[in-house]
Amino acid sequence: MDELIGTLGNIETAEIPKILWSEEKPLKRTGEGPSLFPPHPSELYTTPSGLTTIIDENYRLAQNQTDTSATSKIEDMLQGLSITGIRVPAPSAVRRYMRRHDDMLDLVSEVCQMTRGCFPPSTELSLEVYHDPEIEDEYLTLYVRQEEYETDVLRKIKVILSGYSDFLKGKSGWFLVTTDFQPSK
Amino acid sequence: MGKKYAKSPIVEAVCEIRFTPDSKLDFTVPGLLYEKLKGEFPLKEKGSLVIGGDRTLTELAVFLTKDKNTSIRVGSKLPMLSIIRQKPYPSWNEYKPNIEKAYDFLMSIEDVEVKGINRIGLLYVNFIEIPGKEVNLAEYFNYGVVLGEKLPKGLKTFLVGCEFPFFEGRDVCKVKIASAVADKQDHFGVRLDIDYYLAQPLAVPPEGVLEWLEDAHQKVEELFEGCIKDKARELFGETK
C-alpha cells in the first residue's frame, strides 16, 4: 500500500478504498516484510452495505477451520465478488483456474475489492480467464468496463497495477486488471 | 452406512491433522514421506497455506495422484498432514485408505516425533445447483434461513452457520450453508460446508486418530442427511 500511496498522484485518497480485512486480518508472510495491503488510517471504507457483515461472519467462522480446503476459499471469494457486484460470467473457468493456482486467492480477492472501490458502482467489473490463442497460456483478468469511459480510467488502472504487481512475484499464476474499452455487458 | 448418490454434491473432502508445535517433523520428512508415497502420488508441488485467524502463510509439500484429484500436503514448520480429495468424490471407503496410508507412513518415519494432536478436521464441501433463478430453499433443505410471512421470499445471497458440539464439547461440527455462484445458467447455487473437528487439543492420542475419523465421518453423514430434504436427494440421484 505504501507504493500505492506513493503513486497516487492527483487521485484523491478517498478514491482508493481500504482493503477489507486489511486492518484486522492482513495477509502476513512471517518475517518477510510488510503485509499485502497494510492499513492506512487516512482511508475510508467504501464497502457496499452487507458485505462487511458477511465477511466478518466468514472471518469469525474461519477462526477454527480446516484450512487446507481450497474449494472453501474459492467459494468465499466468489461469494464476496457476487456481493460486491463483480461479474463472473464463466464461474467454472475461474474455479478451475483458482484450484490450480490457489496461492493467488488472497491477492485476487483483495485486488478485486480494491478495484471495486476505485470506480463508481456503474462501472462493470468482470473477472474472467483469458486464454491466449497464440501460446498455450491463460491467466485471470479483471476487466473494467464503462458505458462512457472516464478520461482517467487507464491512470486508475495503472495505480492499481502498481499496488499489487510486486505481490505476483513467486505466485504460480498471473492476474491482470485492465480494460478492453468494451461497453458494459 | 450412508446413502449413495449418483450425482454426489461433494466437490471437496479434506482431512487435516495438525500436530502440536513441539512435534518433530523436520525439513527432511516431506522427502521421506514422498519416497513412501510416490507409487500412488507421483506428482509433487510446492504449496502454501494461509492459516485461520492471523492469516499466517506457511509452506507445504504437496504430493498428487496422476489425475491430481487426490493430494497429500505435509508441513514441517507447521507440523501437519492433510489429505484432500477433489470431485468426483468416490466414497468414504475409497477415500479413507488414502488417509490411513498417509498417516501410517508418516508415523512410521523414524525422524517423526509426534508429541500430540492439536486438531483434526474432516471437512466436506458440497455444491448444489438448483434449477431456477429464485428458489424456495425450504423445499430442499432442513437447515438455513427462516423467512417470516412478512418478508420477501426472493433471496440474492445468504449465509447461515451453526456450531454443534459432540462428545461433551470434545468435538465441534461447523455447518455452513450459503449462496454460491452457480456454474449453470438459470440455476441457484448453494454451498453446504460441514467441518467436523476436534475442538479440544490433546483429547485424542496419535494412535486414536483413525478411530476418531470414523466417528467424525459418521456424524458428518448424519448431519448432511439432516440438512437436506427429499427434493435435494432427487437432484443428487439417490441410488439404492
Short mmCIF file of C-alpha atoms in Angstrom, two decimals:
data_model
loop_
_atom_site.label_atom_id
_atom_site.label_comp_id
_atom_site.label_asym_id
_atom_site.label_seq_id
_atom_site.Cartn_x
_atom_site.Cartn_y
_atom_site.Cartn_z
CA MET A 1 0.00 0.00 0.00
CA ASP A 2 2.94 2.31 0.62
CA GLU A 3 3.83 2.01 -3.04
CA LEU A 4 0.22 2.58 -3.90
CA ILE A 5 0.01 5.71 -1.78
CA GLY A 6 3.30 6.82 -3.29
CA THR A 7 1.91 6.69 -6.80
CA LEU A 8 -1.41 8.30 -6.10
CA GLY A 9 -0.58 11.46 -7.99
CA ASN A 10 -3.72 13.51 -8.38
CA ILE A 11 -6.11 10.83 -7.26
CA GLU A 12 -7.99 11.77 -4.13
CA THR A 13 -7.07 9.47 -1.29
CA ALA A 14 -10.72 8.66 -0.76
CA GLU A 15 -10.83 7.14 -4.23
CA ILE A 16 -8.72 4.25 -3.07
CA PRO A 17 -10.65 2.22 -0.57
CA LYS A 18 -9.21 0.46 2.38
CA ILE A 19 -8.96 -3.21 1.60
CA LEU A 20 -11.40 -5.21 3.59
CA TRP A 21 -9.61 -7.31 6.15
CA SER A 22 -6.53 -5.17 5.93
CA GLU A 23 -6.73 -3.85 9.47
CA GLU A 24 -7.79 -6.93 11.33
CA LYS A 25 -6.67 -9.66 9.02
CA PRO A 26 -3.63 -8.68 6.96
CA LEU A 27 -2.03 -11.31 4.77
CA LYS A 28 1.09 -11.89 6.78
CA ARG A 29 4.13 -13.63 5.45
CA THR A 30 6.03 -14.20 8.64
CA GLY A 31 9.38 -12.49 8.62
CA GLU A 32 9.06 -11.40 5.00
CA GLY A 33 8.28 -7.73 5.20
CA PRO A 34 5.02 -5.87 5.12
CA SER A 35 1.53 -7.16 4.63
CA LEU A 36 -0.03 -7.07 1.19
CA PHE A 37 -2.12 -4.02 1.92
CA PRO A 38 -1.32 -2.78 5.41
CA PRO A 39 -3.83 -0.42 6.94
CA HIS A 40 -3.75 3.25 6.14
CA PRO A 41 -5.59 5.25 8.79
CA SER A 42 -6.48 8.10 6.46
CA GLU A 43 -8.51 5.88 4.18
CA LEU A 44 -12.20 5.35 4.41
CA TYR A 45 -14.14 2.20 4.00
CA THR A 46 -16.16 2.32 0.80
CA THR A 47 -17.79 -1.07 1.01
CA PRO A 48 -21.24 -1.88 -0.21
CA SER A 49 -23.62 -2.43 2.65
CA GLY A 50 -23.94 -6.02 3.75
CA LEU A 51 -20.52 -7.12 2.63
CA THR A 52 -18.82 -6.29 5.91
CA THR A 53 -21.29 -8.41 7.81
CA ILE A 54 -20.83 -11.40 5.52
CA ILE A 55 -17.07 -11.14 5.56
CA ASP A 56 -16.96 -10.63 9.32
CA GLU A 57 -19.07 -13.73 9.73
CA ASN A 58 -16.81 -15.67 7.40
CA TYR A 59 -13.86 -14.39 9.38
CA ARG A 60 -15.34 -15.47 12.67
CA LEU A 61 -16.06 -18.89 11.28
CA ALA A 62 -12.52 -19.01 9.92
CA GLN A 63 -11.00 -18.75 13.39
CA ASN A 64 -11.03 -22.50 13.77
CA GLN A 65 -11.49 -24.15 10.45
CA THR A 66 -9.99 -26.86 8.33
CA ASP A 67 -7.63 -24.63 6.43
CA THR A 68 -6.36 -26.77 3.58
CA SER A 69 -9.60 -26.58 1.65
CA ALA A 70 -9.01 -24.52 -1.46
CA THR A 71 -12.58 -25.02 -2.61
CA SER A 72 -13.95 -23.39 0.50
CA LYS A 73 -11.75 -20.37 -0.01
CA ILE A 74 -12.58 -20.14 -3.71
CA GLU A 75 -16.29 -20.17 -2.90
CA ASP A 76 -15.77 -17.49 -0.24
CA MET A 77 -14.05 -15.38 -2.84
CA LEU A 78 -16.77 -15.88 -5.45
CA GLN A 79 -19.44 -15.06 -2.91
CA GLY A 80 -17.58 -11.87 -1.97
CA LEU A 81 -17.33 -10.88 -5.63
CA SER A 82 -21.01 -11.53 -6.17
CA ILE A 83 -21.99 -9.37 -3.21
CA THR A 84 -19.82 -6.50 -4.40
CA GLY A 85 -21.33 -6.71 -7.85
CA ILE A 86 -18.28 -8.07 -9.66
CA ARG A 87 -19.41 -10.24 -12.56
CA VAL A 88 -18.03 -13.71 -13.11
CA PRO A 89 -19.56 -14.71 -16.44
CA ALA A 90 -17.87 -18.13 -16.56
CA PRO A 91 -17.55 -19.23 -12.92
CA SER A 92 -16.44 -22.77 -13.76
CA ALA A 93 -13.39 -21.44 -15.63
CA VAL A 94 -12.47 -19.21 -12.69
CA ARG A 95 -12.97 -22.09 -10.25
CA ARG A 96 -10.74 -24.30 -12.36
CA TYR A 97 -8.03 -21.65 -12.61
CA MET A 98 -8.12 -20.86 -8.89
CA ARG A 99 -7.91 -24.53 -7.98
CA ARG A 100 -4.70 -24.76 -9.98
CA HIS A 101 -3.35 -21.51 -8.52
CA ASP A 102 -4.74 -21.43 -5.03
CA ASP A 103 -1.77 -19.42 -3.81
CA MET A 104 -3.32 -16.44 -5.61
CA LEU A 105 -6.65 -16.46 -3.82
CA ASP A 106 -5.99 -13.71 -1.30
CA LEU A 107 -4.28 -11.48 -3.81
CA VAL A 108 -7.06 -11.77 -6.39
CA SER A 109 -9.75 -11.28 -3.80
CA GLU A 110 -8.18 -8.19 -2.30
CA VAL A 111 -7.31 -6.58 -5.63
CA CYS A 112 -10.86 -7.15 -6.90
CA GLN A 113 -12.29 -5.48 -3.82
CA MET A 114 -9.84 -2.62 -4.11
CA THR A 115 -10.67 -2.12 -7.78
CA ARG A 116 -14.38 -2.13 -6.96
CA GLY A 117 -13.80 0.78 -4.62
CA CYS A 118 -11.80 2.75 -7.18
CA PHE A 119 -14.63 3.04 -9.68
CA PRO A 120 -18.24 4.21 -9.43
CA PRO A 121 -20.86 1.48 -8.98
CA SER A 122 -21.98 1.89 -12.60
CA THR A 123 -18.58 0.59 -13.74
CA GLU A 124 -18.74 -3.07 -14.65
CA LEU A 125 -16.00 -5.29 -13.28
CA SER A 126 -15.80 -8.73 -14.81
CA LEU A 127 -13.45 -11.48 -13.64
CA GLU A 128 -12.59 -13.81 -16.49
CA VAL A 129 -9.96 -16.33 -17.50
CA TYR A 130 -8.14 -15.02 -20.54
CA HIS A 131 -6.92 -17.64 -23.00
CA ASP A 132 -4.08 -16.52 -25.19
CA PRO A 133 -4.83 -18.01 -28.61
CA GLU A 134 -1.24 -17.76 -29.82
CA ILE A 135 0.52 -19.51 -27.00
CA GLU A 136 -0.94 -22.05 -24.67
CA ASP A 137 -1.40 -19.71 -21.79
CA GLU A 138 -4.20 -18.46 -19.65
CA TYR A 139 -4.48 -16.05 -16.79
CA LEU A 140 -7.05 -14.26 -14.73
CA THR A 141 -8.21 -10.87 -15.90
CA LEU A 142 -10.39 -8.32 -14.19
CA TYR A 143 -11.94 -6.20 -16.93
CA VAL A 144 -13.02 -2.66 -16.11
CA ARG A 145 -15.86 -1.60 -18.41
CA GLN A 146 -17.90 1.58 -18.54
CA GLU A 147 -20.75 2.84 -20.68
CA GLU A 148 -18.89 6.08 -21.27
CA TYR A 149 -15.26 5.80 -20.39
CA GLU A 150 -13.84 8.30 -17.91
CA THR A 151 -10.71 10.02 -19.10
CA ASP A 152 -8.64 8.71 -16.23
CA VAL A 153 -9.59 5.02 -16.42
CA LEU A 154 -6.14 3.97 -17.55
CA ARG A 155 -4.46 6.07 -14.92
CA LYS A 156 -6.52 4.46 -12.17
CA ILE A 157 -5.77 1.01 -13.56
CA LYS A 158 -2.08 1.85 -13.58
CA VAL A 159 -2.22 2.85 -9.93
CA ILE A 160 -3.98 -0.41 -9.07
CA LEU A 161 -1.42 -2.45 -11.04
CA SER A 162 1.48 -0.75 -9.31
CA GLY A 163 -0.15 -1.54 -5.98
CA TYR A 164 -0.10 -5.30 -6.41
CA SER A 165 2.37 -6.23 -9.16
CA ASP A 166 5.19 -6.92 -6.70
CA PHE A 167 2.99 -9.45 -4.93
CA LEU A 168 2.63 -11.52 -8.10
CA LYS A 169 6.28 -12.49 -7.87
CA GLY A 170 6.64 -16.12 -6.90
CA LYS A 171 2.96 -16.88 -7.49
CA SER A 172 2.02 -19.82 -9.65
CA GLY A 173 -0.33 -17.85 -11.89
CA TRP A 174 -0.92 -14.38 -13.28
CA PHE A 175 -3.59 -11.75 -12.70
CA LEU A 176 -4.22 -8.61 -14.68
CA VAL A 177 -6.53 -5.65 -14.12
CA THR A 178 -7.22 -4.00 -17.47
CA THR A 179 -9.89 -2.67 -19.79
CA ASP A 180 -10.86 -3.73 -23.28
CA PHE A 181 -12.83 -0.50 -23.81
CA GLN A 182 -15.94 -2.52 -24.48
CA PRO A 183 -19.24 -1.23 -23.16
CA SER A 184 -20.67 -2.83 -20.03
CA LYS A 185 -22.46 -6.08 -20.78
CA MET B 1 -23.74 -46.89 6.00
CA GLY B 2 -24.84 -43.62 4.45
CA LYS B 3 -26.93 -43.05 1.38
CA LYS B 4 -25.30 -43.16 -2.02
CA TYR B 5 -25.83 -40.61 -4.74
CA ALA B 6 -25.14 -40.90 -8.44
CA LYS B 7 -24.51 -37.16 -8.69
CA SER B 8 -22.79 -36.55 -5.39
CA PRO B 9 -22.75 -32.85 -4.45
CA ILE B 10 -19.35 -33.24 -2.74
CA VAL B 11 -16.81 -31.09 -4.52
CA GLU B 12 -14.06 -31.49 -1.97
CA ALA B 13 -13.26 -33.59 1.08
CA VAL B 14 -10.42 -32.62 3.38
CA CYS B 15 -8.89 -34.48 6.28
CA GLU B 16 -6.45 -32.27 8.13
CA ILE B 17 -4.36 -33.35 11.10
CA ARG B 18 -2.39 -30.72 12.99
CA PHE B 19 0.23 -31.88 15.42
CA THR B 20 1.31 -29.96 18.49
CA PRO B 21 4.06 -27.40 17.77
CA ASP B 22 6.58 -29.36 19.83
CA SER B 23 6.20 -32.33 17.48
CA LYS B 24 9.24 -33.00 15.35
CA LEU B 25 8.65 -33.07 11.60
CA ASP B 26 11.85 -31.57 10.28
CA PHE B 27 12.51 -30.46 6.71
CA THR B 28 13.61 -33.94 5.61
CA VAL B 29 10.25 -35.50 6.46
CA PRO B 30 8.35 -34.47 3.30
CA GLY B 31 11.07 -36.09 1.18
CA LEU B 32 10.97 -39.30 3.22
CA LEU B 33 7.19 -39.38 3.02
CA TYR B 34 7.33 -38.86 -0.75
CA GLU B 35 9.60 -41.86 -1.10
CA LYS B 36 6.92 -44.00 0.52
CA LEU B 37 4.00 -42.49 -1.38
CA LYS B 38 5.39 -41.85 -4.84
CA GLY B 39 3.88 -45.02 -6.30
CA GLU B 40 0.39 -43.60 -5.97
CA PHE B 41 1.26 -39.92 -5.59
CA PRO B 42 3.99 -39.36 -8.17
CA LEU B 43 3.47 -35.63 -8.77
CA LYS B 44 4.92 -33.07 -6.40
CA GLU B 45 4.43 -29.36 -5.96
CA LYS B 46 5.28 -26.65 -3.52
CA GLY B 47 2.20 -25.43 -1.74
CA SER B 48 1.37 -22.73 0.71
CA LEU B 49 -1.32 -22.24 3.23
CA VAL B 50 -2.81 -19.23 4.93
CA ILE B 51 -3.73 -20.27 8.43
CA GLY B 52 -7.01 -19.15 10.03
CA GLY B 53 -7.39 -16.05 12.14
CA ASP B 54 -3.98 -14.39 11.95
CA ARG B 55 -3.58 -15.34 8.27
CA THR B 56 -0.02 -16.57 8.62
CA LEU B 57 1.49 -18.02 5.46
CA THR B 58 3.29 -21.34 5.71
CA GLU B 59 4.83 -23.65 3.12
CA LEU B 60 3.76 -27.23 2.50
CA ALA B 61 4.95 -30.07 0.30
CA VAL B 62 2.18 -31.36 -1.95
CA PHE B 63 2.05 -34.85 -3.49
CA LEU B 64 -0.63 -35.64 -6.05
CA THR B 65 -2.05 -38.59 -7.89
CA LYS B 66 -1.59 -38.56 -11.67
CA ASP B 67 -5.12 -37.25 -12.21
CA LYS B 68 -4.50 -34.63 -9.48
CA ASN B 69 -7.81 -35.47 -7.84
CA THR B 70 -6.22 -36.57 -4.59
CA SER B 71 -3.41 -34.75 -2.87
CA ILE B 72 -1.42 -35.08 0.30
CA ARG B 73 0.02 -32.00 1.95
CA VAL B 74 2.61 -32.13 4.66
CA GLY B 75 4.09 -29.25 6.61
CA SER B 76 7.19 -29.24 8.74
CA LYS B 77 7.29 -25.65 10.02
CA LEU B 78 3.65 -26.06 10.86
CA PRO B 79 3.56 -29.78 11.64
CA MET B 80 0.51 -31.03 9.82
CA LEU B 81 -0.80 -33.57 7.35
CA SER B 82 -3.71 -33.06 5.03
CA ILE B 83 -5.34 -35.45 2.59
CA ILE B 84 -7.61 -33.79 0.04
CA ARG B 85 -9.98 -35.36 -2.44
CA GLN B 86 -11.46 -33.21 -5.20
CA LYS B 87 -14.59 -34.17 -7.10
CA PRO B 88 -15.57 -36.72 -8.20
CA TYR B 89 -15.69 -38.00 -4.63
CA PRO B 90 -15.77 -41.78 -4.74
CA SER B 91 -16.88 -42.89 -1.26
CA TRP B 92 -15.57 -42.92 2.29
CA ASN B 93 -14.45 -46.50 1.74
CA GLU B 94 -12.18 -45.33 -1.06
CA TYR B 95 -11.10 -42.04 0.49
CA LYS B 96 -10.29 -43.37 3.95
CA PRO B 97 -7.50 -45.75 2.82
CA ASN B 98 -5.60 -42.75 1.43
CA ILE B 99 -5.84 -41.07 4.82
CA GLU B 100 -4.73 -44.21 6.61
CA LYS B 101 -1.84 -44.75 4.24
CA ALA B 102 -0.51 -41.20 4.51
CA TYR B 103 -0.92 -41.10 8.29
CA ASP B 104 0.61 -44.53 8.89
CA PHE B 105 3.54 -43.83 6.56
CA LEU B 106 4.20 -40.51 8.25
CA MET B 107 4.11 -42.05 11.71
CA SER B 108 6.45 -44.83 10.60
CA ILE B 109 9.21 -42.41 9.61
CA GLU B 110 11.95 -42.68 12.16
CA ASP B 111 12.61 -38.94 12.35
CA VAL B 112 8.98 -38.09 13.07
CA GLU B 113 8.21 -37.46 16.68
CA VAL B 114 4.58 -36.61 17.31
CA LYS B 115 4.01 -35.25 20.79
CA GLY B 116 0.29 -34.76 20.45
CA ILE B 117 -2.65 -33.88 18.24
CA ASN B 118 -3.80 -30.27 18.33
CA ARG B 119 -6.65 -30.54 15.89
CA ILE B 120 -8.18 -32.97 13.45
CA GLY B 121 -10.65 -31.72 10.90
CA LEU B 122 -12.85 -33.56 8.46
CA LEU B 123 -14.43 -31.14 6.04
CA TYR B 124 -16.88 -31.80 3.23
CA VAL B 125 -17.73 -29.03 0.80
CA ASN B 126 -20.95 -29.63 -1.10
CA PHE B 127 -22.05 -27.60 -4.09
CA ILE B 128 -25.65 -27.81 -5.14
CA GLU B 129 -27.23 -26.22 -8.18
CA ILE B 130 -30.98 -25.88 -8.06
CA PRO B 131 -32.88 -25.15 -11.29
CA GLY B 132 -34.47 -21.70 -11.33
CA LYS B 133 -33.20 -18.25 -10.51
CA GLU B 134 -35.38 -17.87 -7.43
CA VAL B 135 -35.93 -20.96 -5.37
CA ASN B 136 -37.66 -21.79 -2.15
CA LEU B 137 -34.78 -23.21 -0.16
CA ALA B 138 -37.10 -24.68 2.45
CA GLU B 139 -38.24 -27.20 -0.17
CA TYR B 140 -34.70 -28.56 -0.43
CA PHE B 141 -33.16 -28.04 2.99
CA ASN B 142 -33.98 -28.62 6.62
CA TYR B 143 -31.33 -26.08 7.53
CA GLY B 144 -30.93 -22.45 6.58
CA VAL B 145 -32.76 -19.18 6.59
CA VAL B 146 -36.19 -18.89 8.16
CA LEU B 147 -38.19 -16.20 6.43
CA GLY B 148 -41.26 -14.89 8.20
CA GLU B 149 -44.52 -14.33 6.34
CA LYS B 150 -43.94 -10.60 6.05
CA LEU B 151 -40.52 -10.93 4.48
CA PRO B 152 -39.85 -11.08 0.75
CA LYS B 153 -39.26 -14.61 -0.46
CA GLY B 154 -36.59 -13.95 -3.07
CA LEU B 155 -33.03 -14.18 -1.77
CA LYS B 156 -29.98 -13.00 -3.63
CA THR B 157 -27.34 -14.07 -1.16
CA PHE B 158 -27.37 -15.62 2.27
CA LEU B 159 -25.10 -17.24 4.81
CA VAL B 160 -26.03 -19.31 7.84
CA GLY B 161 -23.56 -21.05 10.12
CA CYS B 162 -24.00 -23.08 13.30
CA GLU B 163 -21.65 -25.00 15.52
CA PHE B 164 -22.86 -28.24 17.05
CA PRO B 165 -20.94 -29.75 19.96
CA PHE B 166 -20.39 -33.51 20.21
CA PHE B 167 -18.96 -35.76 22.90
CA GLU B 168 -19.40 -33.10 25.59
CA GLY B 169 -17.64 -30.46 23.56
CA ARG B 170 -14.60 -32.53 22.66
CA ASP B 171 -15.65 -32.24 19.03
CA VAL B 172 -17.50 -29.50 17.23
CA CYS B 173 -19.13 -29.53 13.84
CA LYS B 174 -19.49 -26.30 11.97
CA VAL B 175 -22.26 -26.43 9.41
CA LYS B 176 -22.42 -23.57 6.99
CA ILE B 177 -24.94 -23.08 4.23
CA ALA B 178 -24.55 -20.16 1.85
CA SER B 179 -25.44 -18.94 -1.57
CA ALA B 180 -22.85 -19.70 -4.22
CA VAL B 181 -22.20 -18.59 -7.76
CA ALA B 182 -23.87 -21.18 -9.97
CA ASP B 183 -21.99 -22.65 -12.92
CA LYS B 184 -25.17 -23.28 -14.89
CA GLN B 185 -27.36 -20.56 -16.33
CA ASP B 186 -30.69 -20.02 -14.56
CA HIS B 187 -29.67 -22.05 -11.55
CA PHE B 188 -29.36 -21.03 -7.92
CA GLY B 189 -26.11 -22.12 -6.32
CA VAL B 190 -25.95 -23.34 -2.73
CA ARG B 191 -22.91 -24.40 -0.82
CA LEU B 192 -23.08 -26.62 2.25
CA ASP B 193 -19.86 -26.97 4.23
CA ILE B 194 -19.69 -29.50 7.04
CA ASP B 195 -16.49 -29.12 9.05
CA TYR B 196 -16.22 -31.59 11.92
CA TYR B 197 -13.20 -31.07 14.11
CA LEU B 198 -11.50 -31.95 17.34
CA ALA B 199 -12.07 -28.87 19.45
CA GLN B 200 -10.04 -29.91 22.49
CA PRO B 201 -6.33 -30.24 21.74
CA LEU B 202 -4.70 -33.43 23.03
CA ALA B 203 -8.08 -35.05 23.72
CA VAL B 204 -7.27 -37.72 21.12
CA PRO B 205 -3.90 -39.54 21.24
CA PRO B 206 -1.94 -40.06 17.99
CA GLU B 207 -2.94 -43.73 17.93
CA GLY B 208 -6.61 -42.76 18.16
CA VAL B 209 -6.73 -40.53 15.08
CA LEU B 210 -8.11 -43.09 12.63
CA GLU B 211 -10.83 -44.20 15.03
CA TRP B 212 -11.75 -40.56 15.64
CA LEU B 213 -12.06 -40.08 11.88
CA GLU B 214 -14.50 -42.96 11.58
CA ASP B 215 -16.76 -41.39 14.21
CA ALA B 216 -16.35 -37.98 12.61
CA HIS B 217 -17.37 -39.30 9.23
CA GLN B 218 -20.48 -40.89 10.68
CA LYS B 219 -21.50 -37.59 12.30
CA VAL B 220 -20.83 -35.70 9.06
CA GLU B 221 -23.05 -38.11 7.17
CA GLU B 222 -25.83 -37.77 9.72
CA LEU B 223 -25.61 -34.00 9.64
CA PHE B 224 -25.64 -33.91 5.86
CA GLU B 225 -28.72 -36.10 5.69
CA GLY B 226 -30.25 -33.96 8.42
CA CYS B 227 -29.72 -30.82 6.38
CA ILE B 228 -31.34 -31.99 3.16
CA LYS B 229 -34.85 -32.92 2.09
CA ASP B 230 -36.06 -35.44 -0.49
CA LYS B 231 -36.23 -32.79 -3.18
CA ALA B 232 -32.49 -32.29 -2.81
CA ARG B 233 -31.94 -36.05 -2.80
CA GLU B 234 -33.75 -36.19 -6.13
CA LEU B 235 -31.21 -33.73 -7.53
CA PHE B 236 -28.37 -35.97 -6.40
CA GLY B 237 -29.95 -39.13 -7.77
CA GLU B 238 -30.12 -41.41 -4.77
CA THR B 239 -29.04 -44.95 -5.61
CA LYS B 240 -30.19 -47.98 -3.67
#
